[in-house]
Amino acid sequence: MTARKAINLKMLSETLGLSQTTVSRALNGFPEVAEKTRARVVEAAERLNYRPSPSAASLATGKSRMIGHVVSLSEHIMINPHFADFIAGAGEIYGENGYDILLRLASLEEQERIYRDLVDDQRVDGVVVHGPLTGDSRIGILNALGVPFVVHGRSDEEGADYCWMDVNNRRAFHRATKFLLDLGHQRIALINGLETMNFADRRRQGYESALEEAGIALDARLLHSSDMVEPYGYHATRTLMDLPEPPTAIVVASVLPAMGVTRALADLGLRAGADVSVIAFDDCLSFLQSGSKSGFGGRVPDIPYFTAVRSSIREAGKRVAQMLLERIDKPHGPLQSELWEADFVIGQTTAPPRQR
Amino acid sequence: MTARKAINLKMLSETLGLSQTTVSRALNGFPEVAEKTRARVVEAAERLNYRPSPSAASLATGKSRMIGHVVSLSEHIMINPHFADFIAGAGEIYGENGYDILLRLASLEEQERIYRDLVDDQRVDGVVVHGPLTGDSRIGILNALGVPFVVHGRSDEEGADYCWMDVNNRRAFHRATKFLLDLGHQRIALINGLETMNFADRRRQGYESALEEAGIALDARLLHSSDMVEPYGYHATRTLMDLPEPPTAIVVASVLPAMGVTRALADLGLRAGADVSVIAFDDCLSFLQSGSKSGFGGRVPDIPYFTAVRSSIREAGKRVAQMLLERIDKPHGPLQSELWEADFVIGQTTAPPRQR
DNA sequence: TTGTAGGCGTTATCAT
DNA sequence: ATGATAACGCCTACAA
């Protein structure tokens, strides 16, 4: 039976016969307090279930122990499942370090103002930028505000003036495209994400450079760009396969539209792999994995279905959170960024092109 | 160019030549302040970009204008995409009302303590309970704490002592099963969620009661229960179809495992609809919809693929948020709960059983 | 209708 | 090594 009702610093210090100052110092690990005293204080605080009031502490220090995540879950609905996995990773790190997430949903246009308010009001100690565009205005604002922040992805070519963590999208898509070329494919389509998003832009560059190196001309009819939902993959594939010369292979920016690709092919009596090769970018979304809790997981090892370039968005969430906490810890340290290479995994959806 | 640097109540009142009290009252809509004064104050506040400090306000009032959402995004990974859509709906309502989300990730065992701390520390004004189990201990705790809360789903049969919003899972699954029976199916499998979850329990009851009414004995081999991820649907289906007498129809608790069902059938050279009927519970997850931004949406109307019982989890999020804010507004009003009926939509995955 | 003064629970400065 | 005391910025009796 531990004590329940809230206790404050004043009560605690009176109980101990010490001043609030000393108790506060003992609890916050100041060096000048006697070890013996500290031990007494810590023990009593534990026993009486003392926890400092966050709003009082925040008022006094200006720190909130909150991390702001501002996202537009309604606009680019494709990010929803990605967001959940990212936040699952980040939240794990925050939890271990006594931070909480302040989540705000807002359209992209509102986000500048929101970041500003969040920082001015001292509601957050740091901020994560989701879904950066090429030339994203949020980054300039955050730099001007002087708040610690990390961008998940990148905004520009240079990008030496902010802290980011990104996957090497260009190389990943170059590699996927090159793999299909090496198998003998000549007509390769790209079902990309929205190309205002910087990551989609880079993916396209990777795809294009691989084709160029192989001396294959780009064909605009083979390029699609949209929000990465399942029906988009479906309709894009139907459109592609209706072409006079349909593609023999498709590179898809996410497993979500890739599922739509599979469905469209099935409707046409075709199979991914045998009839049309498909490579997807795989974020290792949890609901597509057979985790240890999923009943069959572990017992039945899954052969990956899609041939894919793969990078766990959940691990990205963890790493971004770590980087941000480090930055909050020393806001004036050097800017450090990270570029991850995606894995390449061969599944069941790629093969040499059919003879015709 | 509006003023930038933070301004506080003291400065604002000095600028106006009024006391802090009057300014505060004017801004907070107290009735006794003269309309003329109020107009002056409001105008100046606007112009000088005054916003009250949240931590100071919180310290003074005990209110934080934050809503606590505690979720276990790692344990039951199936909830991830569902969670994102739910929070997208809820966040919209919060935003309109000046509330923010405090998001904390934690295992189910930790959640009791976390709710307690969140409330004791006055970090949140209200709380949402996600994924209630049958006989969920969190509800008792929250009632004891006296904090406004709404449960998304239900915990018990009675449940008159807390505020909830739920879909009529029992009726939905009764209806789906009955529909298959009416088509002539006799061997109907259930690929359910984890039955420690109350919603899964109710779904099973609906399924069972329909079979009982039709005089069909339950067959444990036709029942699966696990975390609702895609590979689970796949493996469960493979197992089912390996039975000496495989089912001719399957009811699936979510479109996520339902995608796995489709994939498994395809691997066996079977098609959902023609060979095996499939009905799924559809939460209208955004990444499976063709929204207006998805490039093809609107132009190409989608015929629903799955025959489904359907209820938008995003709308549920909105409604839960509204109910919670109402409850925060009047904490001692009568407890009001809501039960929604799921829609029934006929897609391409149901047909009378094949003759054998 | 407006103002004065005290309190909310910390942290931080300056003595001792 | 410890203790008074003053911020932090707002709200709210109570007084006028």
XYZ file of C-alpha atoms (C1' of nucleotides) in Angstrom:
744
model
C 0.000 0.000 0.000
C 1.793 3.083 -1.137
C 0.639 6.592 -0.337
C -1.864 7.942 -2.801
C -2.902 11.528 -2.523
C -0.702 14.001 -4.294
C 2.085 15.412 -2.175
C 4.033 18.501 -3.008
C 7.511 19.758 -2.366
C 6.479 21.832 0.594
C 4.895 18.905 2.429
C 7.805 16.669 1.605
C 10.357 19.157 2.910
C 8.365 19.744 6.075
C 8.156 16.029 6.677
C 11.902 15.797 6.353
C 12.626 18.907 8.360
C 14.569 20.355 5.445
C 14.073 23.362 3.219
C 12.384 23.058 -0.155
C 15.627 24.158 -1.711
C 17.627 21.300 -0.322
C 14.994 18.742 -1.167
C 14.721 20.043 -4.695
C 18.474 19.971 -5.097
C 18.737 16.473 -3.716
C 16.106 15.210 -6.113
C 17.587 16.941 -9.110
C 21.034 15.558 -8.530
C 22.890 18.727 -7.608
C 26.441 18.003 -6.501
C 26.590 20.119 -3.370
C 24.078 18.152 -1.334
C 25.436 15.643 1.208
C 25.058 12.059 0.122
C 23.467 11.137 3.393
C 20.890 13.857 3.022
C 20.198 12.899 -0.549
C 19.571 9.308 0.413
C 17.067 10.364 3.060
C 15.289 12.653 0.644
C 15.139 10.157 -2.161
C 13.828 7.475 0.126
C 11.082 9.704 1.499
C 10.109 10.932 -1.946
C 9.813 7.361 -3.121
C 7.839 6.267 -0.107
C 5.439 9.191 -0.164
C 5.071 8.941 -3.908
C 6.205 12.469 -4.507
C 6.257 13.618 -8.114
C 6.959 17.208 -9.046
C 4.112 19.030 -10.724
C 4.877 19.235 -14.423
C 3.188 22.574 -14.918
C 4.985 24.143 -11.976
C 8.304 22.752 -13.127
C 7.579 23.876 -16.639
C 6.693 27.350 -15.471
C 9.881 27.600 -13.512
C 12.266 26.093 -16.043
C 10.668 26.704 -19.395
C 11.050 23.034 -20.226
C 8.047 20.807 -20.774
C 9.509 17.363 -21.435
C 7.241 17.106 -24.439
C 8.107 16.493 -28.057
C 5.895 18.033 -30.691
C 4.748 15.938 -33.619
C 2.628 17.844 -36.099
C 1.095 15.745 -38.847
C -1.561 15.959 -41.492
C -3.293 12.645 -41.076
C -6.178 13.720 -43.265
C -4.468 15.152 -46.302
C -1.980 12.549 -47.270
C -3.794 9.604 -45.962
C -1.097 7.283 -47.085
C 0.987 8.383 -44.187
C -1.437 7.019 -41.619
C -0.130 3.496 -41.269
C 3.418 4.712 -41.757
C 2.915 7.300 -39.088
C 1.687 4.764 -36.561
C 4.770 2.633 -36.945
C 7.109 5.585 -36.842
C 5.509 6.891 -33.685
C 5.592 3.436 -32.136
C 9.352 3.492 -32.516
C 9.810 7.070 -31.388
C 7.451 6.683 -28.450
C 9.490 3.825 -27.118
C 12.555 6.040 -26.899
C 10.655 8.971 -25.447
C 9.156 6.750 -22.770
C 12.562 5.498 -21.696
C 13.695 9.077 -21.243
C 10.717 10.621 -19.521
C 9.391 12.489 -22.507
C 5.879 12.498 -23.900
C 4.443 13.192 -27.295
C 2.339 16.242 -27.991
C 0.430 15.284 -31.099
C -1.262 17.893 -33.222
C -3.122 17.269 -36.449
C -3.051 20.047 -38.973
C -2.902 20.761 -42.662
C 0.472 21.567 -44.101
C -0.356 25.268 -44.395
C -1.139 25.551 -40.703
C 1.996 23.787 -39.596
C 4.329 26.766 -39.700
C 2.143 28.734 -37.366
C 1.621 25.760 -35.124
C 5.302 25.062 -34.705
C 5.816 28.695 -33.876
C 3.090 28.725 -31.264
C 4.196 25.457 -29.752
C 7.694 26.807 -29.302
C 6.735 30.330 -28.230
C 4.393 28.890 -25.644
C 7.097 26.567 -24.432
C 4.853 23.588 -24.835
C 7.548 21.439 -26.405
C 11.281 21.020 -25.941
C 11.811 19.667 -29.421
C 10.048 18.905 -32.637
C 9.978 16.274 -35.381
C 9.252 17.253 -38.970
C 7.278 14.671 -40.913
C 6.999 14.338 -44.644
C 9.360 17.108 -45.781
C 8.749 18.635 -49.171
C 11.507 19.762 -51.476
C 12.185 23.277 -50.236
C 10.137 22.923 -47.089
C 9.401 26.214 -45.344
C 9.008 24.583 -41.946
C 12.736 24.050 -41.683
C 13.607 27.715 -41.972
C 11.024 28.601 -39.342
C 12.321 26.055 -36.897
C 15.891 27.202 -37.374
C 14.795 30.777 -36.785
C 12.958 29.731 -33.645
C 16.076 28.052 -32.376
C 14.248 24.954 -31.222
C 15.904 21.529 -31.427
C 14.380 19.537 -34.267
C 15.025 16.548 -36.477
C 13.591 16.014 -39.937
C 12.460 12.545 -40.884
C 13.646 12.637 -44.459
C 15.289 15.553 -46.195
C 14.218 18.719 -47.853
C 17.095 19.811 -50.078
C 20.238 18.747 -51.773
C 22.541 20.574 -49.411
C 20.812 20.214 -46.082
C 23.880 20.878 -44.006
C 21.964 23.333 -41.870
C 19.582 21.030 -40.137
C 19.497 17.622 -38.569
C 17.890 14.840 -40.565
C 17.615 11.088 -40.790
C 16.790 9.624 -44.149
C 16.864 6.468 -46.200
C 18.895 6.542 -49.384
C 15.854 6.582 -51.585
C 17.735 7.408 -54.731
C 20.088 4.492 -54.434
C 17.302 2.134 -53.379
C 15.253 2.890 -56.474
C 18.275 2.869 -58.693
C 19.071 -0.560 -57.414
C 15.550 -1.896 -57.812
C 15.346 -0.601 -61.358
C 18.797 -1.905 -62.206
C 17.831 -5.329 -60.911
C 14.871 -5.433 -63.285
C 16.998 -4.248 -66.163
C 19.506 -6.982 -65.460
C 16.711 -9.516 -65.580
C 16.059 -8.301 -69.090
C 13.132 -5.943 -68.570
C 12.973 -3.002 -70.936
C 9.607 -1.463 -70.157
C 9.593 -0.675 -66.482
C 6.881 1.441 -64.887
C 7.117 3.533 -61.723
C 4.155 3.896 -59.395
C 5.522 6.639 -57.214
C 4.306 8.630 -54.234
C 3.375 12.294 -54.505
C 6.373 13.965 -56.019
C 5.976 17.155 -54.024
C 7.292 14.975 -51.253
C 11.044 15.018 -51.315
C 11.390 11.286 -50.811
C 9.281 10.598 -53.903
C 11.354 12.991 -55.917
C 14.525 11.167 -54.974
C 12.995 7.820 -55.754
C 12.134 8.988 -59.187
C 15.668 10.222 -59.707
C 16.997 6.798 -58.823
C 14.612 5.136 -61.234
C 15.421 7.560 -64.022
C 19.173 7.368 -63.631
C 19.110 3.579 -63.854
C 17.131 3.750 -67.083
C 19.417 6.388 -68.493
C 22.491 4.356 -67.730
C 20.910 1.492 -69.638
C 20.207 3.805 -72.543
C 16.456 3.473 -72.229
C 14.326 6.505 -72.956
C 11.816 7.621 -70.357
C 8.187 7.121 -71.211
C 5.811 9.432 -69.374
C 3.000 6.929 -69.753
C 4.902 4.586 -67.473
C 5.079 7.116 -64.650
C 2.434 7.581 -62.025
C 2.558 9.797 -58.960
C -0.048 10.006 -56.234
C -0.936 9.403 -52.625
C 0.172 5.895 -51.789
C -3.036 4.072 -51.072
C -4.151 0.665 -52.210
C -6.688 1.746 -54.844
C -4.104 3.997 -56.446
C -1.927 0.962 -57.078
C -4.916 -0.821 -58.483
C -6.011 1.868 -60.890
C -2.507 2.802 -61.949
C -1.865 -0.816 -62.838
C -5.075 -1.127 -64.797
C -4.110 1.965 -66.728
C -0.600 0.701 -67.345
C -1.744 -2.682 -68.551
C -4.145 -1.048 -70.975
C -1.276 0.598 -72.819
C -0.495 -0.605 -76.338
C 2.834 -1.710 -74.964
C 2.267 -2.463 -71.315
C 5.227 -2.662 -68.925
C 6.756 -6.009 -68.075
C 7.847 -4.763 -64.665
C 6.681 -2.222 -62.116
C 8.510 -0.471 -59.300
C 6.121 0.629 -56.566
C 6.816 3.200 -53.868
C 5.117 1.341 -51.048
C 3.620 -2.024 -50.247
C 0.235 -0.358 -49.851
C -0.237 0.484 -53.531
C 1.689 -2.704 -54.281
C -1.203 -4.657 -52.843
C -3.417 -2.836 -55.293
C -1.021 -3.795 -58.064
C -1.384 -7.439 -57.146
C -5.141 -7.168 -57.055
C -5.258 -5.484 -60.466
C -3.015 -8.142 -61.983
C -5.174 -10.873 -60.505
C -8.244 -9.260 -62.057
C -6.489 -9.454 -65.402
C -5.673 -13.073 -64.891
C -2.009 -12.250 -64.369
C 0.314 -13.063 -61.530
C 2.982 -10.865 -60.051
C 6.281 -12.541 -60.728
C 5.282 -14.920 -63.443
C 3.617 -12.383 -65.735
C 4.677 -8.986 -64.501
C 7.581 -8.338 -62.169
C 6.954 -6.108 -59.167
C 9.382 -4.519 -56.730
C 8.025 -2.508 -53.826
C 9.522 -0.262 -51.227
C 8.793 -1.992 -47.955
C 8.662 0.043 -44.733
C 8.309 -3.134 -42.669
C 4.861 -2.015 -41.554
C 3.903 -4.008 -38.523
C 0.514 -5.164 -39.685
C 2.108 -6.858 -42.645
C 4.679 -8.703 -40.560
C 4.012 -11.907 -38.766
C 5.268 -10.865 -35.381
C 5.807 -13.250 -32.522
C 2.329 -12.549 -31.228
C 0.479 -13.180 -34.422
C -0.336 -16.780 -33.750
C 1.530 -18.299 -36.605
C 4.581 -16.109 -36.473
C 7.814 -17.835 -35.667
C 6.378 -21.207 -36.417
C 5.821 -20.620 -40.078
C 8.664 -18.571 -41.489
C 7.390 -16.258 -44.168
C 9.117 -16.202 -47.501
C 8.832 -12.547 -48.399
C 6.146 -12.128 -50.981
C 7.362 -8.951 -52.632
C 10.820 -8.479 -53.950
C 11.597 -5.258 -52.169
C 13.916 -2.532 -51.090
C 13.340 -2.434 -47.398
C 13.907 -0.197 -44.416
C 12.021 -0.277 -41.152
C 10.143 2.913 -40.519
C 9.780 1.923 -36.923
C 13.539 1.779 -36.485
C 13.669 5.155 -38.172
C 11.279 6.458 -35.531
C 13.545 5.191 -32.793
C 16.620 6.738 -34.313
C 15.002 10.092 -34.983
C 13.835 10.232 -31.377
C 17.323 9.437 -30.121
C 18.871 12.077 -32.299
C 16.378 14.638 -31.115
C 16.918 13.892 -27.445
C 20.667 14.202 -27.958
C 20.105 17.532 -29.607
C 17.901 18.726 -26.772
C 20.627 17.656 -24.404
C 23.230 19.731 -26.202
C 21.493 22.206 -28.463
C 24.728 23.748 -29.620
C 26.580 20.626 -30.541
C 27.456 19.928 -34.171
C 24.587 19.038 -36.496
C 24.602 15.337 -37.172
C 22.532 13.574 -39.782
C 22.200 9.994 -40.898
C 21.620 8.275 -44.202
C 20.522 4.661 -44.118
C 20.854 2.215 -46.957
C 17.784 0.123 -47.699
C 18.087 -3.657 -47.783
C 17.372 -5.485 -50.977
C 15.364 -8.656 -50.572
C 14.337 -11.013 -53.309
C 10.823 -12.339 -53.014
C 8.384 -14.054 -55.307
C 7.402 -11.177 -57.524
C 10.351 -10.859 -59.879
C 11.462 -12.933 -62.846
C 12.815 -12.391 -66.334
C 10.263 -10.953 -68.753
C 7.970 -13.365 -70.544
C 8.826 -14.092 -74.137
C 6.196 -12.827 -76.438
C 4.076 42.436 -39.706
C 2.599 41.283 -36.457
C 4.477 41.427 -33.187
C 6.587 38.422 -32.511
C 8.261 38.204 -29.160
C 6.210 36.594 -26.440
C 4.131 39.003 -24.416
C 2.580 38.228 -21.074
C -0.468 39.320 -19.189
C 1.404 41.868 -17.143
C 2.799 43.671 -20.180
C -0.527 43.550 -21.926
C -2.373 45.046 -18.972
C 0.236 47.752 -18.549
C -0.058 48.644 -22.197
C -3.786 48.968 -21.790
C -3.626 50.796 -18.486
C -5.810 48.140 -16.900
C -5.243 45.624 -14.163
C -4.283 42.044 -14.967
C -7.541 40.969 -13.448
C -9.672 42.934 -15.837
C -7.674 41.859 -18.833
C -7.832 38.250 -17.786
C -11.561 38.484 -17.246
C -12.124 40.189 -20.556
C -10.192 37.505 -22.391
C -11.889 34.652 -20.595
C -15.373 35.933 -21.328
C -16.478 36.877 -17.832
C -19.854 38.627 -17.886
C -19.115 41.552 -15.603
C -16.609 43.280 -17.853
C -17.858 46.218 -19.918
C -18.269 45.416 -23.578
C -16.277 48.439 -24.540
C -13.395 47.398 -22.332
C -13.536 43.865 -23.614
C -13.332 45.022 -27.203
C -10.249 47.109 -26.440
C -8.602 44.230 -24.648
C -9.380 41.668 -27.282
C -8.123 43.929 -30.017
C -4.854 44.625 -28.231
C -4.350 40.968 -27.386
C -4.837 40.078 -31.007
C -2.565 42.797 -32.267
C 0.234 42.081 -29.824
C -0.135 38.382 -30.364
C -0.773 37.659 -26.730
C -1.299 34.030 -25.805
C -1.508 32.941 -22.184
C 1.262 30.635 -21.037
C -0.121 27.113 -20.887
C 2.002 26.060 -17.952
C 1.068 29.122 -15.938
C -2.598 28.672 -16.744
C -2.342 25.014 -15.950
C -0.658 25.709 -12.644
C -3.324 28.195 -11.707
C -6.390 26.278 -12.851
C -5.389 22.658 -12.720
C -6.558 22.246 -16.317
C -4.135 21.374 -19.082
C -6.295 21.255 -22.212
C -4.702 17.959 -23.049
C -6.346 14.633 -23.680
C -4.456 11.508 -22.719
C -4.272 8.618 -25.158
C -2.367 5.646 -23.829
C -1.796 2.871 -26.325
C 0.301 -0.224 -26.770
C 1.435 0.160 -30.325
C 4.002 -2.580 -29.939
C 2.035 -5.387 -28.359
C -1.015 -5.680 -30.495
C 0.463 -4.473 -33.664
C -2.784 -4.873 -35.474
C -4.038 -1.757 -33.827
C -1.463 0.454 -35.504
C -3.293 1.339 -38.685
C -6.595 1.406 -36.847
C -5.123 3.705 -34.268
C -3.894 6.184 -36.854
C -7.326 6.550 -38.361
C -9.036 6.799 -35.011
C -6.648 9.507 -33.873
C -7.038 11.339 -37.160
C -10.747 11.635 -36.413
C -10.330 12.493 -32.746
C -7.549 14.985 -33.433
C -9.771 16.908 -35.775
C -12.291 17.487 -33.006
C -9.648 18.309 -30.438
C -8.098 20.849 -32.746
C -11.399 22.615 -33.268
C -11.776 22.949 -29.525
C -8.284 23.973 -28.487
C -7.234 20.637 -27.068
C -4.113 18.641 -27.805
C -3.247 15.005 -27.585
C -0.819 13.679 -25.039
C 0.261 10.383 -26.501
C 1.951 7.760 -24.390
C 3.008 4.325 -25.525
C 2.957 1.625 -22.915
C 2.242 -2.027 -22.366
C -1.160 -2.903 -21.017
C 0.234 -3.662 -17.569
C 1.743 -0.219 -17.246
C -1.362 1.601 -18.318
C -3.112 1.643 -14.954
C -0.200 3.376 -13.325
C 0.216 5.737 -16.232
C -3.387 6.861 -16.193
C -3.078 7.438 -12.477
C 0.068 9.505 -12.830
C -1.291 11.490 -15.732
C -4.355 12.424 -13.723
C -2.586 12.986 -10.401
C -0.089 15.233 -12.125
C -2.906 17.121 -13.823
C -1.320 16.585 -17.177
C -4.601 15.709 -18.852
C -8.199 16.854 -18.526
C -9.612 13.664 -19.923
C -8.671 10.266 -21.177
C -9.599 7.803 -23.908
C -9.423 4.073 -23.276
C -8.334 2.055 -26.296
C -8.859 -1.623 -26.879
C -10.860 -2.562 -23.771
C -10.659 -6.133 -22.569
C -13.564 -7.981 -21.060
C -13.348 -6.937 -17.411
C -10.832 -4.209 -17.984
C -9.196 -2.924 -14.811
C -8.446 0.472 -16.291
C -12.085 1.458 -16.084
C -12.328 1.009 -12.346
C -9.188 3.030 -11.838
C -10.407 5.887 -13.961
C -13.723 5.955 -12.186
C -11.930 6.033 -8.861
C -9.737 8.862 -10.056
C -12.821 10.817 -11.039
C -11.369 11.881 -14.366
C -13.614 12.284 -17.417
C -13.051 9.396 -19.802
C -14.639 7.616 -22.725
C -14.013 4.022 -23.713
C -13.732 3.194 -27.384
C -15.548 -0.098 -27.256
C -16.953 -1.761 -24.169
C -15.672 -3.857 -21.354
C -18.690 -5.614 -19.844
C -22.234 -6.629 -20.387
C -23.669 -4.049 -18.019
C -21.416 -1.088 -18.514
C -23.844 1.457 -17.164
C -21.159 3.009 -15.027
C -18.934 4.462 -17.660
C -19.156 6.276 -20.920
C -18.496 4.284 -24.076
C -18.937 4.347 -27.812
C -19.068 1.045 -29.586
C -20.110 -0.675 -32.767
C -22.678 -3.425 -32.470
C -20.155 -6.132 -33.132
C -22.443 -8.950 -32.125
C -25.163 -7.963 -34.517
C -22.705 -7.231 -37.318
C -21.207 -10.693 -37.125
C -24.553 -12.333 -36.673
C -25.692 -10.625 -39.814
C -22.614 -11.530 -41.825
C -22.882 -15.151 -40.789
C -26.612 -15.248 -41.438
C -26.040 -13.844 -44.903
C -23.672 -16.686 -45.709
C -26.061 -19.238 -44.280
C -28.842 -17.848 -46.444
C -26.617 -18.242 -49.464
C -26.471 -21.900 -48.590
C -23.118 -22.146 -46.830
C -22.880 -24.750 -44.099
C -19.221 -24.740 -43.205
C -18.339 -21.196 -42.228
C -15.027 -20.314 -40.604
C -14.268 -17.363 -38.351
C -10.895 -15.671 -38.449
C -11.295 -13.531 -35.370
C -9.188 -11.004 -33.486
C -7.673 -11.754 -30.110
C -10.543 -12.857 -27.964
C -9.202 -11.265 -24.811
C -10.327 -8.107 -26.548
C -13.945 -7.506 -25.778
C -14.845 -6.611 -29.347
C -13.552 -9.948 -30.597
C -15.517 -11.767 -27.953
C -18.728 -10.088 -29.077
C -17.982 -10.842 -32.694
C -17.622 -14.471 -31.894
C -20.911 -14.438 -30.025
C -22.632 -13.032 -33.089
C -21.113 -15.675 -35.300
C -22.003 -18.475 -32.912
C -25.568 -17.396 -32.352
C -26.232 -17.291 -36.085
C -24.927 -20.822 -36.484
C -26.925 -22.027 -33.509
C -30.121 -20.547 -34.871
C -29.466 -22.431 -38.069
C -28.935 -25.636 -36.121
C -25.320 -25.959 -37.139
C -22.867 -27.334 -34.615
C -19.733 -25.335 -33.886
C -16.500 -26.783 -35.120
C -13.444 -25.623 -33.224
C -11.266 -26.274 -36.250
C -13.071 -23.489 -38.052
C -12.226 -20.926 -35.386
C -9.083 -18.877 -35.299
C -8.208 -16.054 -32.959
C -5.119 -13.867 -33.105
C -3.660 -10.453 -33.678
C -5.207 -9.132 -36.857
C -2.282 -8.822 -39.217
C -2.061 -9.839 -42.822
C 0.066 -12.968 -42.413
C -2.333 -14.265 -39.790
C -5.106 -14.211 -42.363
C -2.830 -15.985 -44.771
C -1.755 -18.777 -42.480
C -5.167 -19.283 -40.944
C -6.618 -19.701 -44.410
C -3.953 -22.178 -45.441
C -4.699 -24.177 -42.315
C -8.441 -24.023 -42.919
C -8.179 -25.106 -46.520
C -6.045 -28.061 -45.509
C -8.867 -29.495 -43.435
C -10.521 -32.700 -44.647
C -13.672 -30.644 -44.996
C -12.546 -27.100 -45.665
C -14.965 -24.210 -45.157
C -16.876 -22.807 -48.096
C -17.045 -19.383 -46.490
C -14.967 -17.313 -44.089
C -15.857 -14.386 -41.873
C -12.824 -12.232 -41.101
C -12.512 -9.711 -38.314
C -10.651 -7.078 -40.324
C -9.665 -6.273 -43.854
C -6.019 -6.639 -42.851
C -6.125 -10.404 -42.321
C -8.720 -10.506 -45.109
C -5.986 -9.442 -47.507
C -4.013 -12.413 -46.273
C -7.026 -14.616 -46.900
C -7.167 -13.450 -50.489
C -3.470 -14.064 -50.941
C -3.728 -17.574 -49.514
C -6.655 -18.414 -51.760
C -4.779 -17.112 -54.766
C -1.833 -19.336 -53.870
C -4.204 -22.283 -53.898
C -5.558 -21.294 -57.265
C -8.832 -20.202 -55.709
C -10.662 -16.919 -55.898
C -12.549 -15.173 -53.151
C -16.164 -15.078 -54.212
C -16.154 -17.727 -56.874
C -14.559 -20.498 -54.837
C -14.712 -19.403 -51.235
C -16.948 -16.652 -49.906
C -15.348 -14.027 -47.679
C -16.937 -11.353 -45.536
C -14.688 -8.931 -43.661
C -15.218 -6.328 -41.033
C -14.202 -3.087 -42.691
C -13.062 -0.138 -40.561
C -12.898 2.103 -43.629
C -9.162 2.468 -43.130
C -8.001 5.437 -45.105
C -5.181 3.794 -46.957
C -7.594 1.336 -48.469
C -10.021 4.010 -49.662
C -9.619 5.922 -52.839
C -9.953 9.371 -51.394
C -10.350 12.480 -53.486
C -6.618 13.063 -53.368
C -5.601 9.637 -54.536
C -5.381 10.501 -58.181
C -8.031 8.177 -59.452
C -10.563 8.643 -56.699
C -13.815 10.184 -57.709
C -13.178 9.507 -61.350
C -13.205 5.774 -61.105
C -15.849 4.681 -58.628
C -14.695 1.629 -56.754
C -16.994 -1.320 -56.540
C -16.235 -2.576 -53.056
C -14.069 -5.618 -53.296
C -14.988 -7.312 -50.044
C -18.497 -7.998 -48.991
C -18.315 -6.406 -45.576
C -19.845 -5.185 -42.399
C -18.555 -1.688 -42.235
C -18.115 1.135 -39.772
C -15.666 3.989 -40.037
C -13.156 3.982 -37.230
C -12.291 7.520 -38.089
C -15.856 8.649 -37.485
C -15.701 6.727 -34.250
C -12.664 8.763 -33.284
C -14.528 11.964 -33.956
C -17.520 10.880 -31.928
C -15.482 9.646 -28.983
C -13.648 12.959 -28.891
C -16.904 14.884 -28.926
C -18.351 12.797 -26.143
C -15.234 13.269 -24.064
C -15.204 17.033 -24.503
C -18.853 17.168 -23.503
C -18.050 15.159 -20.445
C -15.155 17.433 -19.541
C -17.531 20.336 -19.937
C -20.006 18.873 -17.516
C -18.321 16.138 -15.534
C -21.388 15.454 -13.452
C -23.916 15.165 -16.235
C -25.580 11.817 -16.913
C -23.424 9.105 -18.465
C -24.249 8.766 -22.111
C -23.059 6.006 -24.368
C -23.593 5.163 -28.001
C -23.980 1.986 -29.970
C -23.557 2.206 -33.723
C -24.866 -0.309 -36.206
C -22.434 -1.404 -38.876
C -23.427 -1.083 -42.520
C -23.693 -4.179 -44.622
C -22.246 -3.865 -48.101
C -22.226 -6.534 -50.747
C -19.016 -6.753 -52.715
C -17.421 -9.277 -54.993
C -16.370 -11.882 -52.478
C -19.618 -13.684 -51.729
C -21.640 -16.212 -53.695
C -23.527 -19.431 -53.086
C -21.270 -22.379 -52.297
C -19.848 -24.343 -55.205
C -21.511 -27.637 -55.881
C -19.155 -30.454 -55.302
C -17.399 47.458 -13.366
C -12.573 47.464 -11.849
C -8.545 46.664 -8.755
C -5.584 44.399 -4.888
C -3.368 40.628 -3.208
C -2.504 35.852 -2.557
C -1.780 31.318 -4.296
C -0.642 27.491 -7.663
C 4.427 24.256 -7.016
C 8.665 24.589 -8.857
C 13.449 26.261 -9.694
C 17.115 29.599 -8.999
C 19.721 33.446 -6.790
C 22.000 34.951 -3.058
C 23.215 34.574 1.516
C 24.965 32.014 5.484
C 25.984 21.958 2.882
C 21.707 24.381 3.776
C 18.141 28.043 3.897
C 15.286 32.380 2.896
C 13.285 34.572 -0.824
C 12.163 35.890 -5.256
C 10.743 34.817 -9.732
C 7.779 31.980 -13.411
C 2.622 33.898 -15.461
C -1.750 33.112 -14.649
C -6.357 32.928 -12.018
C -9.542 34.312 -8.440
C -11.429 35.376 -3.898
C -12.246 39.588 -1.779
C -12.497 44.442 -1.621
C -13.866 48.866 -3.467
